[in-house]
Amino acid sequence: MNRQSLETAALIAFYIVVFIYLVACTFQTIDNLSILGASMFAFKPSFTVSNLVRNDRRYGESDRMRNYAGLHTPIYRVLNAVSKALLKAGLYGACETMMSRGQCKRIAYKSLFSVDLAHGYSSVTIGARQVFAVDEWTRTIYHIDASGRLAVTDYHQDYDMSDVIAQVSECIEVLKDCYKPVASEPVQETRWALKQVIKDRPYHAPIKGATWSVQATLLASSRNLIHWKVEWYDMDNPSRTRIESGVWAKAYKVEIDGVVAWLPHSILGGLHRSPFGGSRVAHPTATIEVPEWWYNKTIK
């Protein structure tokens, strides 16, 4: 045989080997796909449980809690976990929350997720999918896990909610990446202006010179009282008004450092209320600023 014949025979043998190898790989791939398909599609993935739960509710605010409160145990674990995660992420205020109304609670963020509890009924929704529900009519738990597998079981309080919590936690992670806080407008202070003087108050000038801070115990007040009352209005909304008023005695019988003396209100500066007002004690004690000259003359 010449050289050309040998090369032709070798090339034919090579193609035969390649063909046999490809056929073997094809059969092996078919076997692998059949095994993989059997493992992946042994069940039909479920989308939502909303069609399995009755739309009308069995219990309401007028029903006794003992009839349905026990149905809340699993969903409370989700509510607590979601609340902690949102607080840690600083997103609690961004969500719709209703946690203080008895047996009706809710945490949600738009259409991303929602966790609801209402008089025995429980629900967890991810987007358009209701992945968990407790039907209070039949006392049945419906749960679609992260792989799409549907579980239907009679209600019991120890039901494992870790998968439901994990699914909602993924939504919170998405929210952390996408949420942008809305800048709140600064609150403007109300600009009040005097509308009318109903009862005028005397002008007391600020204390001149040095002062002493003393602990004074009220023993008695003079019967001559000063009442004052004025009305203010909002400069940006004149229909909004407020009344400010006060009363004080002309003098107070006080005990300071063991010395009893009469303290005139007029020497207390621009104080427009009794320094002892608001106390229910028979002989209240207050810290007040008095002129140094009065302290040296009367107390020392």
PDB file of N, CA, C and O in Angstrom, residues 165-201:
ATOM      1  N   ILE A 165     -40.198  33.248  56.163  1.00  0.00           N
ATOM      2  CA  ILE A 165     -39.371  34.371  56.627  1.00  0.00           C
ATOM      3  C   ILE A 165     -38.244  34.640  55.631  1.00  0.00           C
ATOM      4  O   ILE A 165     -37.919  35.800  55.337  1.00  0.00           O
ATOM      5  N   ALA A 166     -37.642  33.571  55.091  1.00  0.00           N
ATOM      6  CA  ALA A 166     -36.548  33.742  54.131  1.00  0.00           C
ATOM      7  C   ALA A 166     -37.036  34.425  52.851  1.00  0.00           C
ATOM      8  O   ALA A 166     -36.335  35.280  52.294  1.00  0.00           O
ATOM      9  N   GLN A 167     -38.237  34.068  52.394  1.00  0.00           N
ATOM     10  CA  GLN A 167     -38.758  34.690  51.176  1.00  0.00           C
ATOM     11  C   GLN A 167     -39.025  36.182  51.381  1.00  0.00           C
ATOM     12  O   GLN A 167     -38.721  37.004  50.508  1.00  0.00           O
ATOM     13  N   VAL A 168     -39.581  36.539  52.543  1.00  0.00           N
ATOM     14  CA  VAL A 168     -39.822  37.957  52.814  1.00  0.00           C
ATOM     15  C   VAL A 168     -38.502  38.690  53.024  1.00  0.00           C
ATOM     16  O   VAL A 168     -38.358  39.857  52.629  1.00  0.00           O
ATOM     17  N   SER A 169     -37.524  38.017  53.635  1.00  0.00           N
ATOM     18  CA  SER A 169     -36.219  38.644  53.857  1.00  0.00           C
ATOM     19  C   SER A 169     -35.546  39.004  52.542  1.00  0.00           C
ATOM     20  O   SER A 169     -34.864  40.028  52.444  1.00  0.00           O
ATOM     21  N   GLU A 170     -35.737  38.175  51.517  1.00  0.00           N
ATOM     22  CA  GLU A 170     -35.184  38.504  50.199  1.00  0.00           C
ATOM     23  C   GLU A 170     -35.815  39.781  49.654  1.00  0.00           C
ATOM     24  O   GLU A 170     -35.138  40.606  49.037  1.00  0.00           O
ATOM     25  N   CYS A 171     -37.112  39.956  49.899  1.00  0.00           N
ATOM     26  CA  CYS A 171     -37.776  41.193  49.464  1.00  0.00           C
ATOM     27  C   CYS A 171     -37.209  42.400  50.196  1.00  0.00           C
ATOM     28  O   CYS A 171     -37.039  43.480  49.609  1.00  0.00           O
ATOM     29  N   ILE A 172     -36.899  42.240  51.477  1.00  0.00           N
ATOM     30  CA  ILE A 172     -36.338  43.348  52.248  1.00  0.00           C
ATOM     31  C   ILE A 172     -34.953  43.706  51.715  1.00  0.00           C
ATOM     32  O   ILE A 172     -34.586  44.886  51.658  1.00  0.00           O
ATOM     33  N   GLU A 173     -34.177  42.699  51.311  1.00  0.00           N
ATOM     34  CA  GLU A 173     -32.863  42.975  50.724  1.00  0.00           C
ATOM     35  C   GLU A 173     -33.006  43.758  49.425  1.00  0.00           C
ATOM     36  O   GLU A 173     -32.226  44.672  49.143  1.00  0.00           O
ATOM     37  N   VAL A 174     -34.005  43.397  48.618  1.00  0.00           N
ATOM     38  CA  VAL A 174     -34.261  44.147  47.386  1.00  0.00           C
ATOM     39  C   VAL A 174     -34.654  45.583  47.719  1.00  0.00           C
ATOM     40  O   VAL A 174     -34.203  46.544  47.076  1.00  0.00           O
ATOM     41  N   LEU A 175     -35.491  45.735  48.745  1.00  0.00           N
ATOM     42  CA  LEU A 175     -35.925  47.072  49.154  1.00  0.00           C
ATOM     43  C   LEU A 175     -34.740  47.917  49.622  1.00  0.00           C
ATOM     44  O   LEU A 175     -34.669  49.122  49.338  1.00  0.00           O
ATOM     45  N   LYS A 176     -33.802  47.309  50.333  1.00  0.00           N
ATOM     46  CA  LYS A 176     -32.619  48.027  50.802  1.00  0.00           C
ATOM     47  C   LYS A 176     -31.811  48.579  49.636  1.00  0.00           C
ATOM     48  O   LYS A 176     -31.262  49.684  49.716  1.00  0.00           O
ATOM     49  N   ASP A 177     -31.735  47.819  48.553  1.00  0.00           N
ATOM     50  CA  ASP A 177     -30.941  48.245  47.399  1.00  0.00           C
ATOM     51  C   ASP A 177     -31.658  49.296  46.558  1.00  0.00           C
ATOM     52  O   ASP A 177     -30.999  50.107  45.899  1.00  0.00           O
ATOM     53  N   CYS A 178     -32.985  49.276  46.575  1.00  0.00           N
ATOM     54  CA  CYS A 178     -33.749  50.130  45.639  1.00  0.00           C
ATOM     55  C   CYS A 178     -34.380  51.345  46.295  1.00  0.00           C
ATOM     56  O   CYS A 178     -34.682  52.326  45.595  1.00  0.00           O
ATOM     57  N   TYR A 179     -34.611  51.299  47.607  1.00  0.00           N
ATOM     58  CA  TYR A 179     -35.380  52.377  48.243  1.00  0.00           C
ATOM     59  C   TYR A 179     -34.538  53.641  48.383  1.00  0.00           C
ATOM     60  O   TYR A 179     -33.385  53.594  48.819  1.00  0.00           O
ATOM     61  N   LYS A 180     -35.107  54.740  48.005  1.00  0.00           N
ATOM     62  CA  LYS A 180     -34.476  56.046  48.171  1.00  0.00           C
ATOM     63  C   LYS A 180     -35.377  56.902  49.054  1.00  0.00           C
ATOM     64  O   LYS A 180     -36.520  57.193  48.669  1.00  0.00           O
ATOM     65  N   PRO A 181     -34.903  57.286  50.227  1.00  0.00           N
ATOM     66  CA  PRO A 181     -35.747  58.073  51.137  1.00  0.00           C
ATOM     67  C   PRO A 181     -36.195  59.377  50.490  1.00  0.00           C
ATOM     68  O   PRO A 181     -35.431  60.040  49.785  1.00  0.00           O
ATOM     69  N   VAL A 182     -37.444  59.711  50.743  1.00  0.00           N
ATOM     70  CA  VAL A 182     -37.991  60.971  50.245  1.00  0.00           C
ATOM     71  C   VAL A 182     -37.586  62.085  51.191  1.00  0.00           C
ATOM     72  O   VAL A 182     -37.809  61.999  52.408  1.00  0.00           O
ATOM     73  N   ALA A 183     -36.948  63.105  50.653  1.00  0.00           N
ATOM     74  CA  ALA A 183     -36.509  64.220  51.491  1.00  0.00           C
ATOM     75  C   ALA A 183     -37.731  64.964  52.026  1.00  0.00           C
ATOM     76  O   ALA A 183     -38.591  65.402  51.261  1.00  0.00           O
ATOM     77  N   SER A 184     -37.802  65.052  53.332  1.00  0.00           N
ATOM     78  CA  SER A 184     -38.935  65.736  53.957  1.00  0.00           C
ATOM     79  C   SER A 184     -38.672  67.239  54.013  1.00  0.00           C
ATOM     80  O   SER A 184     -37.540  67.683  54.238  1.00  0.00           O
ATOM     81  N   GLU A 185     -39.722  67.981  53.801  1.00  0.00           N
ATOM     82  CA  GLU A 185     -39.594  69.434  53.853  1.00  0.00           C
ATOM     83  C   GLU A 185     -39.437  69.887  55.307  1.00  0.00           C
ATOM     84  O   GLU A 185     -40.078  69.346  56.202  1.00  0.00           O
ATOM     85  N   PRO A 186     -38.567  70.861  55.540  1.00  0.00           N
ATOM     86  CA  PRO A 186     -38.391  71.336  56.919  1.00  0.00           C
ATOM     87  C   PRO A 186     -39.688  71.947  57.461  1.00  0.00           C
ATOM     88  O   PRO A 186     -40.421  72.627  56.733  1.00  0.00           O
ATOM     89  N   VAL A 187     -39.942  71.668  58.720  1.00  0.00           N
ATOM     90  CA  VAL A 187     -41.141  72.190  59.359  1.00  0.00           C
ATOM     91  C   VAL A 187     -40.910  73.650  59.735  1.00  0.00           C
ATOM     92  O   VAL A 187     -39.937  73.983  60.426  1.00  0.00           O
ATOM     93  N   GLN A 188     -41.777  74.497  59.263  1.00  0.00           N
ATOM     94  CA  GLN A 188     -41.644  75.915  59.561  1.00  0.00           C
ATOM     95  C   GLN A 188     -42.335  76.240  60.879  1.00  0.00           C
ATOM     96  O   GLN A 188     -43.429  75.752  61.157  1.00  0.00           O
ATOM     97  N   GLU A 189     -41.650  77.040  61.666  1.00  0.00           N
ATOM     98  CA  GLU A 189     -42.245  77.459  62.929  1.00  0.00           C
ATOM     99  C   GLU A 189     -43.408  78.408  62.681  1.00  0.00           C
ATOM    100  O   GLU A 189     -43.394  79.206  61.743  1.00  0.00           O
ATOM    101  N   THR A 190     -44.410  78.262  63.538  1.00  0.00           N
ATOM    102  CA  THR A 190     -45.577  79.138  63.424  1.00  0.00           C
ATOM    103  C   THR A 190     -45.200  80.554  63.859  1.00  0.00           C
ATOM    104  O   THR A 190     -44.578  80.739  64.908  1.00  0.00           O
ATOM    105  N   ARG A 191     -45.572  81.506  63.053  1.00  0.00           N
ATOM    106  CA  ARG A 191     -45.305  82.913  63.380  1.00  0.00           C
ATOM    107  C   ARG A 191     -46.551  83.489  64.043  1.00  0.00           C
ATOM    108  O   ARG A 191     -47.558  83.749  63.398  1.00  0.00           O
ATOM    109  N   TRP A 192     -46.446  83.653  65.360  1.00  0.00           N
ATOM    110  CA  TRP A 192     -47.579  84.170  66.123  1.00  0.00           C
ATOM    111  C   TRP A 192     -47.490  85.687  66.258  1.00  0.00           C
ATOM    112  O   TRP A 192     -46.412  86.237  66.436  1.00  0.00           O
ATOM    113  N   ALA A 193     -48.628  86.337  66.178  1.00  0.00           N
ATOM    114  CA  ALA A 193     -48.715  87.789  66.364  1.00  0.00           C
ATOM    115  C   ALA A 193     -49.867  88.080  67.324  1.00  0.00           C
ATOM    116  O   ALA A 193     -50.857  87.330  67.386  1.00  0.00           O
ATOM    117  N   LEU A 194     -49.727  89.153  68.074  1.00  0.00           N
ATOM    118  CA  LEU A 194     -50.741  89.514  69.074  1.00  0.00           C
ATOM    119  C   LEU A 194     -52.021  89.972  68.385  1.00  0.00           C
ATOM    120  O   LEU A 194     -52.009  90.849  67.527  1.00  0.00           O
ATOM    121  N   LYS A 195     -53.139  89.351  68.768  1.00  0.00           N
ATOM    122  CA  LYS A 195     -54.435  89.722  68.211  1.00  0.00           C
ATOM    123  C   LYS A 195     -55.166  90.677  69.141  1.00  0.00           C
ATOM    124  O   LYS A 195     -55.677  91.719  68.705  1.00  0.00           O
ATOM    125  N   GLN A 196     -55.243  90.343  70.439  1.00  0.00           N
ATOM    126  CA  GLN A 196     -55.910  91.226  71.390  1.00  0.00           C
ATOM    127  C   GLN A 196     -55.443  90.892  72.807  1.00  0.00           C
ATOM    128  O   GLN A 196     -55.026  89.770  73.098  1.00  0.00           O
ATOM    129  N   VAL A 197     -55.500  91.903  73.661  1.00  0.00           N
ATOM    130  CA  VAL A 197     -55.197  91.736  75.082  1.00  0.00           C
ATOM    131  C   VAL A 197     -56.527  91.663  75.823  1.00  0.00           C
ATOM    132  O   VAL A 197     -57.279  92.637  75.874  1.00  0.00           O
ATOM    133  N   ILE A 198     -56.825  90.509  76.386  1.00  0.00           N
ATOM    134  CA  ILE A 198     -58.088  90.334  77.112  1.00  0.00           C
ATOM    135  C   ILE A 198     -57.944  90.852  78.537  1.00  0.00           C
ATOM    136  O   ILE A 198     -58.799  91.579  79.035  1.00  0.00           O
ATOM    137  N   LYS A 199     -56.870  90.478  79.193  1.00  0.00           N
ATOM    138  CA  LYS A 199     -56.534  91.016  80.511  1.00  0.00           C
ATOM    139  C   LYS A 199     -55.054  91.353  80.492  1.00  0.00           C
ATOM    140  O   LYS A 199     -54.218  90.471  80.270  1.00  0.00           O
ATOM    141  N   ASP A 200     -54.741  92.627  80.710  1.00  0.00           N
ATOM    142  CA  ASP A 200     -53.366  93.079  80.605  1.00  0.00           C
ATOM    143  C   ASP A 200     -52.549  92.581  81.792  1.00  0.00           C
ATOM    144  O   ASP A 200     -53.074  92.366  82.892  1.00  0.00           O
ATOM    145  N   ARG A 201     -51.270  92.406  81.560  1.00  0.00           N
ATOM    146  CA  ARG A 201     -50.376  91.999  82.633  1.00  0.00           C
ATOM    147  C   ARG A 201     -49.365  93.102  82.879  1.00  0.00           C
ATOM    148  O   ARG A 201     -48.884  93.745  81.938  1.00  0.00           O
TER     149      ARG A 201
END
